[in-house]
Amino acid sequence: MNGILTLDEFIIQRQTEFDYSTGEFSRILRDIGFAGKVVHREVNKAGLVEILGKTGTTNVQGEEVQKLDEYANNRFIEALRFGGECAGVCSEENETFIAFDDKNSIDSKYVIAMDPLDGSSNIDVNVSVGTIFTIYRRKSGFLGKPCQLEDFLQRGTSQVAAGYIIYGSSTMLVYTAGHGVNGFTLDPSIGEFCLSHPKIRIPKKGVFYSYNHGNYTKFDDSIRNYVDHCFKETVNGTSYGYRYVGSMVADIHRNLLKGGIFMYPKTSDAVNGKLRLVYECNPMAFIVEQAGGRATNGHQRIMEIEPKELHQRTPIFIGSEDMVLEVESFL
Ligand code: P6P
């Protein structure tokens, strides 16, 4: 086809990169891509159908569940369950993991952790939102046994693949399988994700610094000193630029392409930060590190933190290597 490489074709071409690849992994990415197209369709017409607003329920995080949160969660879980290529899913929207114990899925060797629609409080005001996902190989024994909690509580260094879908001015799927980062833009006219950003590399240094300034008074002095430094200083003669979308996927995607740092430090009322280790910070850390960047909690690589609970939170400093090293020097 005239130079267009679709996600499916790309995955098949790269399938040889995986040891003992039997196609299961490729089919999981296909299932995720399919669900992403379905969610794209609803996100892009959310204002026209009765799918905006809140469900009136709260999730395990104590956050109000948006109707589109629930919709996205159901689509991804359905696609993965019926795809029959993974043994279970952990989602931000569900208190515990979901084991797929049907005969097609129960012996699958992969599990998925995901935030089906991150930043969903922005939906009603038409700001970019995203899906974040990560794929692990099961640790628990197979042979007719459902996946276990331990399959989801693996360190980020054990991730097989990770990616996000950003529903913005265009819908893009960006993922890594440990061999670099590639971005695919959805062409709605053919319903395919097409390779648009091959071999993404994050600039070693950028000017964008991204955090919620509303937390300024709740930060430790060291973070305030860093923020004050960015406000006053320049990078090679260019002033730092403050940017904050309030949607992790959008803030990190911008920095991935242009350079910059995103941080959600601990605060006086969120001593472990806000963002979740398993299905937000680890996948984004894998992607950013694979693109040449850095991701830590200020003292330790995000991907080396030992998860203890599915929904545990961690402070995160992620983006251009030199900028993360710079903020670490203030801590
Ligand atoms: P705050 C969205 O709710 C989210 O989980 C991330 O996407 C985003 O980076 C962060 O929370 C925003 O949090 O406290 O700045 O509104």
Coordinates of C-alpha atoms and ligand atoms in Angstrom, one line a residue:
M1 CA 0.0 0.0 0.0
N2 CA 1.6 3.3 -1.1
G3 CA 4.2 3.5 1.7
I4 CA 1.6 3.4 4.6
L5 CA 2.6 0.9 7.3
T6 CA -0.3 0.0 9.5
L7 CA 0.1 -1.1 13.1
D8 CA -0.9 -4.7 12.2
E9 CA 1.7 -4.8 9.4
F10 CA 4.4 -3.3 11.7
I11 CA 3.7 -5.8 14.5
I12 CA 3.9 -8.7 12.1
Q13 CA 7.2 -7.3 10.6
R14 CA 8.6 -6.9 14.1
Q15 CA 7.3 -10.2 15.4
T16 CA 10.7 -11.8 14.9
E17 CA 12.1 -9.5 17.7
F18 CA 10.4 -11.6 20.4
D19 CA 11.9 -14.8 21.6
Y20 CA 9.5 -17.7 21.2
S21 CA 7.0 -15.3 19.7
T22 CA 3.9 -17.3 18.9
G23 CA 1.8 -14.4 17.8
E24 CA -0.1 -14.1 21.1
F25 CA 1.7 -10.8 21.9
S26 CA 0.9 -9.4 18.4
R27 CA -2.7 -10.4 18.8
I28 CA -2.9 -8.6 22.2
L29 CA -1.7 -5.4 20.6
R30 CA -4.2 -5.9 17.8
D31 CA -7.0 -6.2 20.4
I32 CA -5.8 -3.1 22.2
G33 CA -5.7 -1.2 18.9
F34 CA -9.2 -2.3 18.1
A35 CA -10.6 -1.2 21.5
G36 CA -8.7 2.1 21.0
K37 CA -10.6 2.7 17.8
V38 CA -13.9 2.1 19.4
V39 CA -13.1 4.5 22.3
H40 CA -11.8 7.1 19.8
R41 CA -15.2 7.0 18.1
E42 CA -17.1 7.7 21.4
V43 CA -14.5 10.3 22.7
N44 CA -14.9 12.2 19.4
K45 CA -18.6 12.5 19.6
A46 CA -19.0 12.5 23.4
G47 CA -20.7 15.9 23.2
L48 CA -23.4 14.5 20.9
V49 CA -24.5 11.4 22.7
E50 CA -25.5 10.9 26.3
I51 CA -22.1 9.8 27.4
L52 CA -20.7 12.9 29.0
G53 CA -20.8 13.6 32.7
K54 CA -20.6 11.4 35.7
T55 CA -22.1 8.0 36.5
G56 CA -22.9 9.0 40.1
T57 CA -20.5 6.3 41.3
T58 CA -16.9 6.4 42.6
N59 CA -14.1 4.1 41.8
V60 CA -11.6 2.4 44.1
Q61 CA -9.6 5.6 44.1
G62 CA -12.6 7.5 45.6
E63 CA -12.9 9.4 42.3
E64 CA -16.2 10.1 40.5
V65 CA -16.5 7.7 37.6
Q66 CA -17.2 9.5 34.3
K67 CA -19.5 7.7 31.9
L68 CA -16.7 7.5 29.3
D69 CA -14.4 6.0 31.9
E70 CA -16.8 3.2 32.4
Y71 CA -17.4 2.8 28.7
A72 CA -13.7 2.7 27.9
N73 CA -13.0 0.2 30.7
N74 CA -15.7 -2.1 29.4
R75 CA -14.5 -1.9 25.8
F76 CA -10.9 -2.7 26.6
I77 CA -11.8 -5.6 29.0
E78 CA -14.3 -7.0 26.4
A79 CA -11.7 -6.8 23.6
L80 CA -9.0 -8.5 25.7
R81 CA -11.4 -11.2 27.1
F82 CA -12.8 -12.1 23.7
G83 CA -9.3 -11.9 22.1
G84 CA -8.4 -14.9 24.2
E85 CA -4.7 -13.9 24.3
C86 CA -4.3 -12.7 27.9
A87 CA -5.1 -14.3 31.2
G88 CA -6.4 -11.3 33.0
V89 CA -6.6 -7.5 33.4
C90 CA -5.9 -5.0 36.2
S91 CA -7.6 -1.7 35.7
E92 CA -7.7 1.6 37.5
E93 CA -11.5 1.3 37.4
N94 CA -11.6 -2.1 39.2
E95 CA -10.7 -2.7 42.9
T96 CA -9.0 -6.0 42.1
F97 CA -7.8 -7.7 38.9
I98 CA -10.1 -9.7 36.6
A99 CA -9.0 -13.2 35.8
F100 CA -10.2 -14.6 32.4
D101 CA -10.9 -18.2 33.3
D102 CA -12.5 -19.2 30.0
K103 CA -10.7 -22.1 28.2
N104 CA -9.2 -19.8 25.5
S105 CA -7.6 -17.4 28.0
I106 CA -6.8 -19.3 31.2
D107 CA -3.5 -20.7 29.8
S108 CA -2.4 -17.4 28.1
K109 CA 1.0 -16.3 29.1
Y110 CA 0.4 -12.6 29.4
V111 CA -1.6 -10.2 31.7
I112 CA -2.4 -6.5 31.1
A113 CA -2.6 -3.6 33.5
M114 CA -4.2 -0.4 32.3
D115 CA -5.8 2.9 33.0
P116 CA -8.6 2.8 30.3
L117 CA -9.2 6.5 30.2
D118 CA -6.7 8.7 32.0
G119 CA -7.5 12.4 32.5
S120 CA -11.2 11.7 32.1
S121 CA -12.2 14.8 34.2
N122 CA -11.0 16.7 31.1
I123 CA -13.5 15.1 28.7
D124 CA -16.3 17.4 29.3
V125 CA -14.1 20.4 28.4
N126 CA -12.7 18.7 25.3
V127 CA -9.1 18.4 26.5
S128 CA -7.0 15.4 25.4
V129 CA -7.3 12.2 27.4
G130 CA -5.6 8.9 27.1
T131 CA -5.4 5.1 27.6
I132 CA -2.3 3.7 29.3
F133 CA -1.5 0.0 29.1
T134 CA 1.3 -2.4 30.0
I135 CA 1.9 -6.1 29.2
Y136 CA 3.6 -8.6 31.6
R137 CA 4.4 -12.3 31.1
R138 CA 2.7 -14.3 33.8
K139 CA 4.8 -15.5 36.8
S140 CA 2.1 -17.9 38.1
G141 CA 1.9 -21.5 36.9
F142 CA -0.4 -22.0 34.0
L143 CA -2.1 -25.3 33.0
G144 CA -5.7 -24.5 33.8
K145 CA -5.0 -22.1 36.6
P146 CA -6.3 -18.5 36.5
C147 CA -3.8 -15.6 36.8
Q148 CA -2.8 -14.5 40.3
L149 CA -2.2 -11.1 42.0
E150 CA 1.6 -11.7 41.7
D151 CA 1.3 -11.6 37.9
F152 CA 0.4 -7.9 38.2
L153 CA 2.8 -7.0 41.0
Q154 CA 6.0 -7.3 39.0
R155 CA 8.6 -4.6 38.8
G156 CA 8.5 -2.3 35.8
T157 CA 11.7 -3.8 34.5
S158 CA 9.7 -7.0 33.8
Q159 CA 7.3 -5.3 31.4
V160 CA 7.2 -7.0 28.0
A161 CA 5.6 -4.0 26.3
A162 CA 3.9 -0.7 27.3
G163 CA 2.0 2.0 25.4
Y164 CA -0.6 4.7 25.4
I165 CA -3.4 6.0 23.1
I166 CA -3.8 9.7 23.2
Y167 CA -7.2 11.0 22.0
G168 CA -6.3 14.5 21.0
S169 CA -6.2 16.6 17.9
S170 CA -5.6 13.2 16.3
T171 CA -5.7 9.8 18.0
M172 CA -2.2 8.2 18.3
L173 CA -1.0 4.9 19.7
V174 CA 2.6 5.0 21.0
Y175 CA 4.2 1.8 22.2
T176 CA 7.4 0.1 23.0
A177 CA 8.3 -3.6 23.2
G178 CA 11.8 -3.0 24.5
H179 CA 13.2 -2.2 21.0
G180 CA 12.6 1.6 20.8
V181 CA 9.4 3.6 20.6
N182 CA 7.1 4.0 17.6
G183 CA 4.0 6.2 17.1
F184 CA 0.9 5.4 15.0
T185 CA -1.7 7.9 14.0
L186 CA -5.3 6.7 13.4
D187 CA -6.5 7.4 9.9
P188 CA -10.3 7.3 10.5
S189 CA -10.9 7.2 6.7
I190 CA -9.4 3.7 6.6
G191 CA -9.8 2.8 10.3
E192 CA -6.1 2.0 10.7
F193 CA -3.3 3.2 13.0
C194 CA -0.6 4.1 10.5
L195 CA 3.1 4.5 11.4
S196 CA 3.7 8.3 11.7
H197 CA 6.4 8.7 14.3
P198 CA 9.1 6.0 13.8
K199 CA 11.9 5.5 16.3
I200 CA 10.8 8.3 18.7
R201 CA 13.7 9.8 20.7
I202 CA 13.1 12.3 23.5
P203 CA 15.5 15.3 23.4
K204 CA 18.1 15.1 26.1
K205 CA 17.1 18.6 27.3
G206 CA 14.0 20.7 26.7
V207 CA 12.3 23.8 28.1
F208 CA 8.9 22.5 29.1
Y209 CA 8.4 21.9 32.8
S210 CA 5.0 20.5 33.7
Y211 CA 3.3 20.0 37.2
N212 CA 0.3 21.3 39.0
H213 CA 1.3 24.7 40.3
G214 CA -1.8 24.6 42.6
N215 CA 0.3 22.3 44.8
Y216 CA 3.2 24.8 45.1
T217 CA 2.5 25.5 48.8
K218 CA 2.2 21.7 49.5
F219 CA 5.6 20.8 48.0
D220 CA 8.8 20.2 50.0
D221 CA 11.2 23.2 49.9
S222 CA 13.4 21.3 47.5
I223 CA 10.7 21.1 44.9
R224 CA 9.7 24.7 45.4
N225 CA 13.4 25.7 44.9
Y226 CA 13.4 23.7 41.6
V227 CA 10.2 25.4 40.4
D228 CA 11.6 28.8 41.3
H229 CA 14.8 27.9 39.5
C230 CA 12.8 27.1 36.3
F231 CA 10.8 30.3 36.7
K232 CA 13.9 32.4 36.8
E233 CA 16.5 30.6 34.7
T234 CA 16.9 29.9 31.0
V235 CA 18.0 26.8 29.0
N236 CA 20.8 27.9 26.6
G237 CA 19.3 31.4 26.6
T238 CA 15.7 30.2 26.2
S239 CA 13.3 30.6 29.1
Y240 CA 11.7 27.5 30.6
G241 CA 8.1 27.1 29.5
Y242 CA 5.5 26.1 32.0
R243 CA 2.9 23.7 30.5
Y244 CA 0.2 21.7 32.3
V245 CA -2.7 19.9 30.6
G246 CA -3.8 18.0 33.7
S247 CA -3.8 14.8 31.6
M248 CA -0.7 12.7 32.2
V249 CA -0.7 11.1 28.7
A250 CA -0.9 14.6 27.0
D251 CA 1.7 16.2 29.2
I252 CA 4.2 13.3 28.7
H253 CA 3.4 13.0 25.0
R254 CA 4.3 16.6 24.4
N255 CA 7.6 16.2 26.3
L256 CA 8.4 12.9 24.5
L257 CA 8.3 14.8 21.1
K258 CA 9.6 18.2 22.1
G259 CA 11.6 17.6 25.3
G260 CA 10.7 18.5 28.8
I261 CA 9.9 17.2 32.3
F262 CA 6.6 16.1 33.9
M263 CA 6.5 15.7 37.6
Y264 CA 3.9 14.8 40.2
P265 CA 5.9 15.0 43.5
K266 CA 4.6 14.1 46.9
T267 CA 2.7 16.8 48.6
S268 CA 1.7 17.5 52.2
D269 CA -1.7 15.9 51.6
A270 CA -0.5 13.1 49.2
V271 CA 2.7 11.8 50.7
N272 CA 3.1 9.1 48.0
G273 CA 2.1 11.5 45.1
K274 CA -1.1 10.9 43.1
L275 CA -0.1 8.8 40.1
R276 CA -0.3 5.0 40.2
L277 CA 2.8 2.9 39.9
V278 CA 1.5 -0.3 38.1
Y279 CA -0.7 1.1 35.3
E280 CA 0.4 4.7 34.9
C281 CA 4.0 5.4 36.0
N282 CA 5.6 2.1 35.0
P283 CA 4.3 2.0 31.4
M284 CA 5.1 5.7 30.9
A285 CA 8.6 5.1 32.4
F286 CA 9.2 2.2 30.0
I287 CA 8.3 4.3 27.0
V288 CA 10.3 7.3 28.1
E289 CA 13.4 5.3 29.0
Q290 CA 13.2 3.4 25.7
A291 CA 13.1 6.8 23.9
G292 CA 16.3 7.8 25.8
G293 CA 14.7 9.7 28.7
R294 CA 14.7 9.1 32.5
A295 CA 11.9 8.3 35.0
T296 CA 12.4 8.2 38.8
N297 CA 10.6 8.9 42.1
G298 CA 13.4 11.4 42.9
H299 CA 15.7 8.7 44.3
Q300 CA 15.0 5.4 42.5
R301 CA 14.2 4.3 38.9
I302 CA 10.4 4.0 38.7
M303 CA 10.8 0.6 37.0
E304 CA 12.8 -0.7 39.9
I305 CA 10.2 0.0 42.6
E306 CA 8.8 -3.3 44.0
P307 CA 5.0 -3.0 43.7
K308 CA 3.1 -4.1 46.9
E309 CA -0.4 -3.2 45.9
L310 CA -2.3 -2.9 42.6
H311 CA -3.3 0.8 43.1
Q312 CA -0.2 2.1 45.0
R313 CA 0.9 5.6 44.2
T314 CA 4.4 7.0 43.7
P315 CA 5.9 10.4 43.2
I316 CA 7.2 10.7 39.6
F317 CA 9.8 12.8 37.7
I318 CA 9.8 11.8 34.1
G319 CA 11.1 13.2 30.8
S320 CA 14.3 14.5 29.2
E321 CA 17.3 12.9 30.9
D322 CA 19.2 16.1 31.8
M323 CA 16.0 17.8 33.2
V324 CA 15.2 14.8 35.5
L325 CA 18.8 14.7 36.6
E326 CA 18.6 18.5 37.3
V327 CA 15.5 18.2 39.5
E328 CA 17.1 15.2 41.3
S329 CA 20.0 17.5 42.1
F330 CA 17.6 19.7 44.1
L331 CA 16.1 16.9 46.1
Ligands
P6P1 P1 -4.2 17.1 39.4 C1 -5.8 12.8 35.8 O1 -6.8 12.8 36.8 C2 -4.5 12.3 36.4 O2 -4.7 11.0 36.9 C3 -3.4 12.4 35.4 O3 -3.8 12.2 34.1 C4 -2.9 13.9 35.6 O4 -1.5 14.0 35.3 C5 -3.2 14.1 37.1 O5 -4.2 13.2 37.5 C6 -3.7 15.5 37.3 O6 -3.8 15.6 38.7 O7 -4.1 16.9 40.8 O8 -3.1 18.0 38.8 O9 -5.5 17.4 38.9

